[in-house]
XYZ file of C-alpha atoms in Angstrom:
607
model
C 151.006 -59.744 396.328
C 148.320 -59.491 393.677
C 148.908 -57.463 390.551
C 146.915 -56.149 387.577
C 147.926 -54.292 384.428
C 146.856 -50.732 383.671
C 146.025 -49.190 380.292
C 149.601 -48.189 379.523
C 151.251 -51.508 380.349
C 152.273 -50.659 383.925
C 151.034 -52.416 387.049
C 149.102 -51.548 390.166
C 150.402 -53.390 393.296
C 147.709 -54.238 395.834
C 149.021 -54.309 399.424
C 147.400 -55.932 402.442
C 146.537 -52.501 403.718
C 144.673 -51.870 400.481
C 142.952 -55.244 400.873
C 141.682 -54.268 404.324
C 140.497 -50.923 403.016
C 138.683 -52.693 400.210
C 136.918 -55.001 402.701
C 135.836 -52.039 404.789
C 134.370 -50.467 401.674
C 132.324 -53.578 400.960
C 134.601 -55.427 398.489
C 135.402 -59.098 399.129
C 138.793 -60.661 398.362
C 139.028 -64.435 398.377
C 142.154 -65.376 400.244
C 142.580 -67.857 403.171
C 142.097 -65.962 406.444
C 143.078 -69.009 408.528
C 146.645 -68.591 407.345
C 146.893 -65.445 409.461
C 145.373 -66.938 412.718
C 147.513 -67.503 415.882
C 148.366 -71.081 417.093
C 146.292 -72.611 419.898
C 147.237 -71.792 423.483
C 148.052 -75.456 424.343
C 150.432 -75.656 421.401
C 152.222 -72.540 422.591
C 152.598 -73.912 426.116
C 153.819 -77.281 424.831
C 156.455 -75.627 422.683
C 157.631 -73.507 425.601
C 157.944 -76.553 427.958
C 159.862 -78.675 425.443
C 162.306 -75.903 424.358
C 165.146 -76.723 426.904
C 165.238 -80.383 425.875
C 165.183 -79.439 422.228
C 168.093 -77.041 422.704
C 170.202 -79.730 424.354
C 169.523 -82.147 421.471
C 170.566 -79.570 418.870
C 173.864 -78.901 420.694
C 174.609 -82.626 420.771
C 174.057 -82.949 417.008
C 176.303 -79.967 416.290
C 179.163 -81.585 418.203
C 178.828 -84.741 416.120
C 179.069 -82.701 412.888
C 182.370 -81.070 413.924
C 185.589 -82.463 412.405
C 189.224 -81.363 411.854
C 190.230 -79.616 408.602
C 193.791 -79.512 407.206
C 194.719 -75.826 406.535
C 196.736 -76.697 403.401
C 193.830 -78.582 401.889
C 191.482 -75.725 402.738
C 193.725 -73.158 401.008
C 194.092 -75.303 397.871
C 190.345 -75.815 397.753
C 189.670 -72.093 398.014
C 192.182 -71.337 395.238
C 190.569 -73.877 392.899
C 187.111 -72.471 393.642
C 188.303 -68.913 392.999
C 189.905 -69.869 389.661
C 186.750 -71.654 388.524
C 184.571 -68.723 389.564
C 186.815 -66.294 387.649
C 186.708 -68.488 384.558
C 182.897 -68.661 384.658
C 182.679 -64.892 385.100
C 185.043 -64.302 382.160
C 183.024 -66.601 379.892
C 179.806 -64.845 380.861
C 181.375 -61.423 380.223
C 182.688 -62.413 376.795
C 179.330 -63.896 375.849
C 177.629 -60.646 376.816
C 180.112 -58.627 374.780
C 179.694 -60.939 371.816
C 175.927 -60.604 371.645
C 175.957 -56.831 372.380
C 173.079 -56.971 374.840
C 172.088 -53.379 375.504
C 169.068 -52.119 377.373
C 166.525 -50.389 375.124
C 166.712 -46.586 375.240
C 164.316 -44.812 377.565
C 161.803 -42.898 375.468
C 160.943 -39.327 376.360
C 157.357 -38.103 376.415
C 157.682 -36.378 373.033
C 158.696 -39.652 371.394
C 155.825 -41.552 373.030
C 153.355 -38.873 371.949
C 154.877 -38.903 368.439
C 154.196 -42.619 368.044
C 150.571 -42.107 369.064
C 150.054 -38.988 366.957
C 151.089 -40.934 363.864
C 148.485 -43.603 364.667
C 145.751 -41.026 364.083
C 146.518 -41.112 360.368
C 145.934 -44.877 360.352
C 142.462 -44.219 361.778
C 141.743 -41.640 359.040
C 142.501 -43.854 356.056
C 139.870 -44.300 353.384
C 139.651 -47.145 350.880
C 141.077 -50.654 351.091
C 143.104 -50.757 354.297
C 146.501 -52.453 354.463
C 147.037 -55.435 356.739
C 149.311 -53.422 359.022
C 146.855 -50.593 359.682
C 146.584 -51.635 363.358
C 143.305 -49.847 364.164
C 140.958 -52.668 365.129
C 137.702 -50.726 364.800
C 138.434 -49.458 361.280
C 137.716 -51.377 358.069
C 137.533 -50.868 354.307
C 135.325 -47.936 353.341
C 134.174 -45.862 350.370
C 135.720 -48.194 347.806
C 133.542 -46.693 345.048
C 134.728 -43.097 345.473
C 135.087 -41.398 342.104
C 134.017 -44.363 339.987
C 134.163 -43.161 336.385
C 136.338 -40.145 337.223
C 139.786 -40.714 335.685
C 141.009 -43.922 337.364
C 138.820 -43.583 340.438
C 139.377 -41.790 343.738
C 139.648 -44.606 346.231
C 142.056 -44.040 349.121
C 143.383 -40.929 350.761
C 142.451 -39.566 354.178
C 139.236 -38.371 355.750
C 139.895 -34.835 356.912
C 138.305 -35.051 360.349
C 135.388 -36.832 361.922
C 132.885 -36.642 359.062
C 134.336 -38.946 356.347
C 134.933 -36.172 353.787
C 138.138 -35.972 351.747
C 139.351 -32.407 351.159
C 142.367 -31.992 348.899
C 143.532 -28.710 350.444
C 144.234 -29.764 354.064
C 145.374 -33.200 352.898
C 148.031 -31.568 350.695
C 149.174 -29.288 353.508
C 149.389 -32.258 355.881
C 151.554 -34.236 353.457
C 153.833 -31.228 352.895
C 154.367 -30.804 356.645
C 155.014 -34.510 357.194
C 157.516 -34.583 354.324
C 159.290 -31.489 355.653
C 159.627 -33.086 359.084
C 161.050 -36.284 357.541
C 163.609 -34.343 355.498
C 164.802 -32.450 358.566
C 164.605 -35.193 361.205
C 164.867 -38.583 359.508
C 167.432 -39.732 362.087
C 165.043 -38.939 364.937
C 162.225 -40.810 363.227
C 164.534 -43.779 362.812
C 165.585 -43.679 366.469
C 161.906 -43.661 367.460
C 161.249 -46.625 365.143
C 158.780 -44.557 363.103
C 160.624 -43.676 359.885
C 158.993 -46.363 357.768
C 155.633 -45.596 359.359
C 155.686 -41.874 358.595
C 156.879 -42.555 355.036
C 154.053 -45.060 354.610
C 151.572 -42.459 355.877
C 152.948 -39.862 353.453
C 152.844 -42.197 350.470
C 149.228 -43.123 351.230
C 148.422 -39.421 350.926
C 150.463 -38.678 347.811
C 149.159 -41.781 346.038
C 145.681 -40.332 346.446
C 146.674 -36.812 345.370
C 148.052 -38.249 342.129
C 144.550 -39.608 341.441
C 142.876 -36.207 341.795
C 144.151 -34.997 338.403
C 145.522 -36.504 335.211
C 149.037 -36.916 336.589
C 150.325 -38.714 333.491
C 149.462 -35.831 331.139
C 151.590 -32.809 330.282
C 148.816 -30.292 330.925
C 145.608 -30.404 332.949
C 142.446 -28.337 333.088
C 140.942 -29.433 336.413
C 141.703 -31.023 339.773
C 139.490 -32.549 342.465
C 138.629 -30.229 345.301
C 136.545 -32.578 347.455
C 135.004 -36.058 347.663
C 131.962 -36.583 349.845
C 129.706 -34.134 351.583
C 129.587 -32.975 355.169
C 126.201 -33.954 356.599
C 126.875 -34.296 360.310
C 123.616 -32.565 361.217
C 121.309 -35.191 359.718
C 123.580 -38.182 359.085
C 125.774 -39.921 361.638
C 127.278 -43.081 360.201
C 130.539 -45.021 360.195
C 132.549 -44.695 356.951
C 132.349 -48.483 356.628
C 128.537 -48.256 356.449
C 128.310 -45.553 353.779
C 126.368 -46.841 350.770
C 125.050 -43.585 349.308
C 126.636 -41.657 346.408
C 129.519 -39.392 347.372
C 129.819 -36.341 345.108
C 133.113 -35.486 343.426
C 133.679 -31.729 343.238
C 136.234 -30.738 340.559
C 137.766 -27.310 340.080
C 139.098 -25.629 336.949
C 140.353 -22.411 338.578
C 141.894 -23.016 341.990
C 145.457 -21.669 342.060
C 145.936 -21.923 345.846
C 144.919 -25.586 345.962
C 147.026 -26.494 342.925
C 150.126 -24.765 344.312
C 149.653 -26.504 347.674
C 149.290 -29.862 345.935
C 152.455 -29.097 343.969
C 154.274 -28.370 347.240
C 153.092 -31.690 348.700
C 154.241 -33.780 345.730
C 157.529 -31.892 345.380
C 158.435 -32.309 349.054
C 157.460 -35.992 348.981
C 159.577 -36.566 345.874
C 162.664 -35.792 347.987
C 161.481 -38.104 350.763
C 161.192 -40.936 348.222
C 164.282 -40.020 346.190
C 165.635 -43.579 346.578
C 162.588 -44.872 344.683
C 163.606 -43.174 341.459
C 160.517 -44.137 339.450
C 158.039 -42.948 342.092
C 160.019 -39.805 342.856
C 160.065 -38.890 339.169
C 156.307 -39.432 338.993
C 155.791 -37.078 341.928
C 158.015 -34.399 340.372
C 156.126 -34.602 337.075
C 152.803 -34.262 338.875
C 154.078 -31.300 340.883
C 155.343 -29.592 337.748
C 152.047 -29.740 335.856
C 150.143 -28.706 338.999
C 152.307 -25.622 339.439
C 151.867 -24.665 335.801
C 148.110 -25.155 336.221
C 148.188 -22.971 339.343
C 149.985 -20.045 337.724
C 148.715 -20.630 334.167
C 152.385 -20.432 333.260
C 152.375 -16.700 334.023
C 154.256 -16.761 337.337
C 154.131 -13.419 339.161
C 152.171 -11.924 336.257
C 149.228 -14.232 337.010
C 145.987 -12.270 337.151
C 143.441 -15.094 337.228
C 140.689 -15.761 339.724
C 140.796 -17.098 343.249
C 139.736 -20.545 344.400
C 135.971 -21.146 344.418
C 134.154 -20.663 347.726
C 133.574 -23.688 349.928
C 131.835 -24.345 353.213
C 135.196 -25.408 354.604
C 138.821 -24.629 353.787
C 138.369 -21.436 351.831
C 141.675 -19.962 350.754
C 142.058 -16.271 351.481
C 144.684 -15.865 348.738
C 147.050 -17.729 346.477
C 150.281 -15.725 346.351
C 151.671 -17.287 349.528
C 151.084 -20.736 348.012
C 153.016 -19.628 344.926
C 156.091 -18.805 347.048
C 155.633 -21.955 349.166
C 155.068 -24.222 346.176
C 157.824 -22.616 344.122
C 160.347 -23.033 346.948
C 159.557 -26.738 347.217
C 159.712 -27.101 343.439
C 163.214 -25.633 343.454
C 164.349 -28.029 346.211
C 162.870 -30.992 344.324
C 164.205 -30.123 340.849
C 167.096 -27.685 341.165
C 165.529 -25.784 338.262
C 166.682 -22.183 338.650
C 163.456 -20.838 337.115
C 161.691 -21.632 340.376
C 164.094 -19.725 342.605
C 164.030 -16.883 340.095
C 160.253 -16.822 340.529
C 160.053 -17.019 344.322
C 162.745 -14.377 344.839
C 161.197 -11.909 342.417
C 160.163 -8.732 344.274
C 156.841 -8.665 342.441
C 155.752 -12.064 343.727
C 156.923 -11.286 347.248
C 154.906 -8.091 347.216
C 151.823 -9.940 345.977
C 152.273 -12.533 348.710
C 152.263 -9.807 351.367
C 155.502 -11.335 352.600
C 156.571 -8.104 354.262
C 153.200 -6.765 355.329
C 151.567 -6.870 358.733
C 148.039 -7.900 359.674
C 146.478 -10.108 362.357
C 147.591 -13.360 360.731
C 151.160 -12.289 360.119
C 153.403 -15.146 361.242
C 150.575 -17.658 361.722
C 151.545 -20.744 359.723
C 148.622 -22.970 358.740
C 146.785 -24.632 355.885
C 145.618 -21.224 354.584
C 148.691 -19.094 355.314
C 152.145 -20.284 354.226
C 154.041 -16.990 354.622
C 156.051 -18.056 357.679
C 156.799 -21.549 356.396
C 157.890 -20.269 352.978
C 160.120 -17.631 354.564
C 161.842 -20.181 356.803
C 162.311 -22.559 353.882
C 163.875 -19.815 351.766
C 166.038 -18.709 354.707
C 167.370 -22.257 354.865
C 168.777 -21.750 351.372
C 170.575 -18.614 352.509
C 171.880 -20.078 355.772
C 173.290 -23.285 354.302
C 173.992 -22.552 350.628
C 174.903 -18.844 350.695
C 173.724 -18.062 347.182
C 174.704 -14.426 347.090
C 173.974 -12.328 344.016
C 171.399 -12.086 342.445
C 169.293 -13.750 345.180
C 170.903 -12.364 348.318
C 168.735 -9.275 348.688
C 165.411 -11.132 348.625
C 166.689 -14.101 350.626
C 167.977 -11.677 353.247
C 164.530 -10.079 353.403
C 162.966 -13.513 353.891
C 165.496 -14.282 356.607
C 164.899 -11.047 358.486
C 161.145 -11.536 358.215
C 161.130 -15.063 359.647
C 163.429 -13.975 362.469
C 160.926 -11.280 363.354
C 158.114 -13.840 363.265
C 159.924 -16.351 365.488
C 160.756 -13.537 367.908
C 157.068 -12.621 368.037
C 156.312 -16.049 369.522
C 158.452 -15.454 372.616
C 156.858 -14.409 375.916
C 158.630 -11.039 375.806
C 156.750 -10.056 372.640
C 153.330 -8.414 372.690
C 152.225 -9.536 369.219
C 150.103 -12.392 370.552
C 148.156 -12.773 373.780
C 148.394 -15.828 376.006
C 145.766 -17.590 378.062
C 146.149 -17.691 381.827
C 147.487 -21.219 381.388
C 150.188 -20.017 378.963
C 148.805 -21.044 375.533
C 149.745 -18.552 372.799
C 146.657 -17.201 370.988
C 147.839 -17.261 367.403
C 144.270 -17.209 366.075
C 143.278 -14.474 368.523
C 140.854 -16.451 370.671
C 138.948 -18.066 367.825
C 138.073 -21.789 367.933
C 140.489 -24.655 367.182
C 143.689 -22.914 368.280
C 145.964 -25.934 368.668
C 146.608 -26.526 364.950
C 148.355 -23.150 364.741
C 150.234 -23.619 368.009
C 151.801 -26.891 366.872
C 152.961 -25.323 363.594
C 154.567 -22.429 365.478
C 156.287 -24.888 367.824
C 157.710 -26.737 364.825
C 158.961 -23.560 363.124
C 160.547 -22.281 366.353
C 162.338 -25.565 367.057
C 163.491 -25.870 363.469
C 164.798 -22.306 363.553
C 166.728 -23.099 366.759
C 168.239 -26.152 365.057
C 169.225 -24.035 362.044
C 171.039 -21.677 364.409
C 172.783 -24.606 366.058
C 173.793 -26.125 362.725
C 175.346 -22.815 361.638
C 177.085 -22.327 365.024
C 174.973 -19.250 365.757
C 174.487 -18.852 369.536
C 171.178 -16.982 369.331
C 169.364 -14.022 367.834
C 168.636 -10.412 368.609
C 164.914 -9.784 369.139
C 164.445 -6.060 369.439
C 166.646 -4.764 372.248
C 167.250 -8.212 373.769
C 169.484 -11.077 372.695
C 167.964 -14.549 373.080
C 170.024 -17.747 373.071
C 168.838 -20.376 370.616
C 167.438 -22.493 373.458
C 164.866 -19.767 374.138
C 163.093 -20.633 370.872
C 163.104 -24.335 371.709
C 161.857 -23.569 375.228
C 158.902 -21.687 373.758
C 158.026 -24.747 371.684
C 158.295 -27.026 374.718
C 155.941 -24.905 376.828
C 153.308 -24.979 374.092
C 153.542 -28.697 373.346
C 153.658 -29.469 377.080
C 150.431 -27.479 377.456
C 148.808 -29.593 374.741
C 150.048 -32.801 376.366
C 148.593 -31.969 379.773
C 150.568 -29.247 381.541
C 147.629 -26.860 381.623
C 145.069 -25.580 384.120
C 142.754 -28.526 383.449
C 145.562 -31.107 383.656
C 144.080 -32.583 380.485
C 145.955 -33.943 377.500
C 144.425 -32.735 374.246
C 146.091 -35.695 372.515
C 143.775 -38.693 372.855
C 145.438 -41.697 374.470
C 148.280 -39.733 376.028
C 148.176 -39.695 379.859
C 145.114 -40.884 381.761
C 143.011 -37.739 381.287
C 142.022 -36.905 377.715
C 138.791 -36.126 375.786
C 136.295 -39.006 375.820
C 133.654 -37.544 373.478
C 135.716 -36.821 370.364
C 133.682 -35.545 367.404
C 134.349 -38.528 365.162
C 131.700 -40.759 363.623
C 133.882 -43.831 363.380
C 135.105 -43.571 366.975
C 131.630 -42.913 368.404
C 129.887 -45.989 366.910
C 130.771 -49.528 368.060
C 132.741 -51.520 365.519
C 130.337 -54.473 365.634
C 127.654 -52.361 363.926
C 128.224 -53.139 360.257
C 125.225 -51.549 358.547
C 123.215 -48.622 359.779
C 121.275 -45.776 358.223
C 122.020 -42.083 358.742
C 119.071 -41.582 361.061
C 119.762 -44.712 363.086
C 123.265 -43.511 363.747
C 122.160 -40.236 365.334
C 121.561 -42.003 368.636
C 125.312 -42.526 368.914
C 125.973 -38.853 368.297
C 123.539 -37.923 371.069
C 124.666 -40.676 373.453
C 125.812 -39.594 376.924
C 128.346 -42.416 377.019
C 132.007 -41.914 376.039
C 133.137 -43.043 372.609
C 133.404 -46.841 372.477
C 136.547 -46.578 370.326
C 139.652 -44.668 371.405
C 141.058 -42.757 368.448
C 144.648 -42.871 369.660
C 146.855 -39.884 368.871
C 144.103 -37.527 367.713
C 144.702 -33.913 368.725
C 141.331 -32.221 369.215
C 140.528 -28.596 368.369
C 141.506 -27.391 371.816
C 140.396 -24.996 374.546
C 138.943 -21.497 374.340
C 140.780 -18.307 375.221
C 139.950 -18.835 378.907
C 141.515 -22.334 378.954
C 137.992 -23.764 379.055
C 137.098 -26.951 377.245
C 133.815 -28.717 376.520
C 134.204 -32.462 376.108
C 131.121 -32.615 373.933
C 130.756 -34.798 370.831
C 128.424 -32.300 369.168
C 130.744 -29.313 369.612
C 133.327 -29.903 366.903
C 135.125 -26.635 367.661
C 136.424 -28.241 370.845
C 136.550 -31.952 370.093
C 137.151 -32.569 366.374
C 140.643 -33.625 365.261
C 141.960 -33.026 361.731
C 144.833 -34.382 359.649
C 146.193 -30.851 359.102
C 146.346 -30.278 362.859
C 147.931 -33.644 363.568
C 150.571 -33.118 360.874
C 151.795 -30.019 362.708
C 151.731 -31.949 365.982
C 153.811 -34.776 364.504
C 156.334 -32.284 363.102
C 156.687 -30.467 366.436
C 156.991 -33.697 368.433
C 159.738 -35.197 366.272
C 161.620 -31.893 366.341
C 161.484 -31.803 370.155
C 162.126 -35.498 370.723
C 165.487 -36.477 372.140
C 166.594 -38.692 369.242
C 169.982 -39.275 370.872
C 170.608 -35.521 370.544
C 170.629 -35.637 366.751
C 169.973 -32.381 364.951
C 168.701 -31.640 361.474
C 169.766 -33.266 358.236
C 171.479 -30.364 356.466
C 171.947 -31.913 353.034
C 169.123 -34.243 351.943
C 166.705 -31.436 351.147
C 169.207 -29.959 348.686
C 170.128 -33.191 346.922
C 168.615 -32.033 343.591
C 170.173 -28.551 343.653
C 173.330 -28.408 341.490
C 176.517 -26.663 342.655
C 175.896 -22.967 342.466
C 178.233 -20.854 340.367
C 177.804 -17.324 341.567
C 177.440 -14.815 338.735
C 179.222 -11.544 339.144
C 177.092 -8.447 339.667
C 177.008 -6.015 336.765
C 179.779 -3.460 336.721
C 178.638 0.026 337.726
C 178.168 2.512 334.944
C 180.959 5.021 334.780
C 180.283 8.366 333.181
C 182.538 9.742 330.513
C 185.157 12.187 331.710
């Protein structure tokens, strides 16, 4: 039986029936037909006539082979054979026990997708690539970024398909990856991806440390962006870029600085065993947070981040709570928890207000993530006075948000295929869906870790598995359980987008040097991308579950590192991981034992 391998390492068996069908359809297969022909008629007759004589000869030979056997000898022989067989079996069993041969664990779909989603970050690396990058069509690129600016700006990640490095989404992506490592390090290790995800995170934080004077005690600017988006008139591989790439600094950008502080603070816990590097990350986070708030905390009255064509922040107070919460986890400095639990800052951050984006966690809105992070403090550390009132408010707020994700809630619409519309039908919905799936699963695991069976959402009580089930339906949709039966994660299943909006993936790797104009023919090509950008999650479908697999329509087909970070976090949270839950303690390693102060005694009037 002939056999050939498929794309995923399986095999297709070709039967004779398939061979005949192939011949009828015009395909030739070169095997010996004569082997299947019948013997000649004369040979058949001859065999039939000679059969009686042949039978008699065989009986005669059988009689000659017969001889008498002593029963005692036979029994002794059988006993010896049985003893030898038992001894051999025992030796084989002991040898197996000694070497601990165990079959490899069967990986669930979430783990397989996790491994591929992480590979997307390898494809997005800028600078001098490491030997273990494992993306054959990528090479060193943009080695001269930021020459003359501090110590240079080589490295980091391209945001999406256009070879531009934006500090805002890169910081958010590193924060989300670090958070997922701190919660689910055991699951990453079971999947064989712990070192990989830590390597990905360090590549990002190494670059962020270059975007400001991280060795100083105070700073007056940080880098907002490197490179310029020019997809309309320039289509070129990053490896072929030889034109100047502008560096855009910023002297007043509180949202970006607070997000960068969150990224470095969270990563400092991930790398706590590397004391020198962890300390460097904490120092960088500290001066970034001071730069963000100008040292004024909730009294800050400075300006907003400068406008940009992409990644405009709609406010900075949510980043202050988000960044301050991570700073407290990384340092244990009580001034940070004093700040993030101050009613004034919470009011500024609109933590308890409504609005269309209430509960939508993303690169521009950290309300939900900050509230869950602060609720973790309450659920596991039980601070009490003077923080209990605000932490309780955070806890109640995130519970309301998680409840709003469930099918019984009317806060968000769903497509006919079941995808929750967190961005209300606007383009690129999947990045918000993956973040919600992560928060919901993490919340369910918090309930499990505190032996809480579920939560009351309005008039109905939901078991904790209901929140995990919501996450599964959304991630399953992204992985292919949708009306189009298409996986929106490239390289997962056999039906995924072929025309991803990505310059590097759309141009053959053998083309080393090409001008902007020459490259446009690859953008406009009707052929699928020559390079498969494994693990990339594209923007996603529209509100009618429709999708255009079109290289020029980035709203549908462009992946981003911020989107993939949420995907990675959701996938590791949902992966089996031998049924391991969250790591309750590592995130709090820097927080000292809490001595609860007594509340002030009530004033008693004079008699």
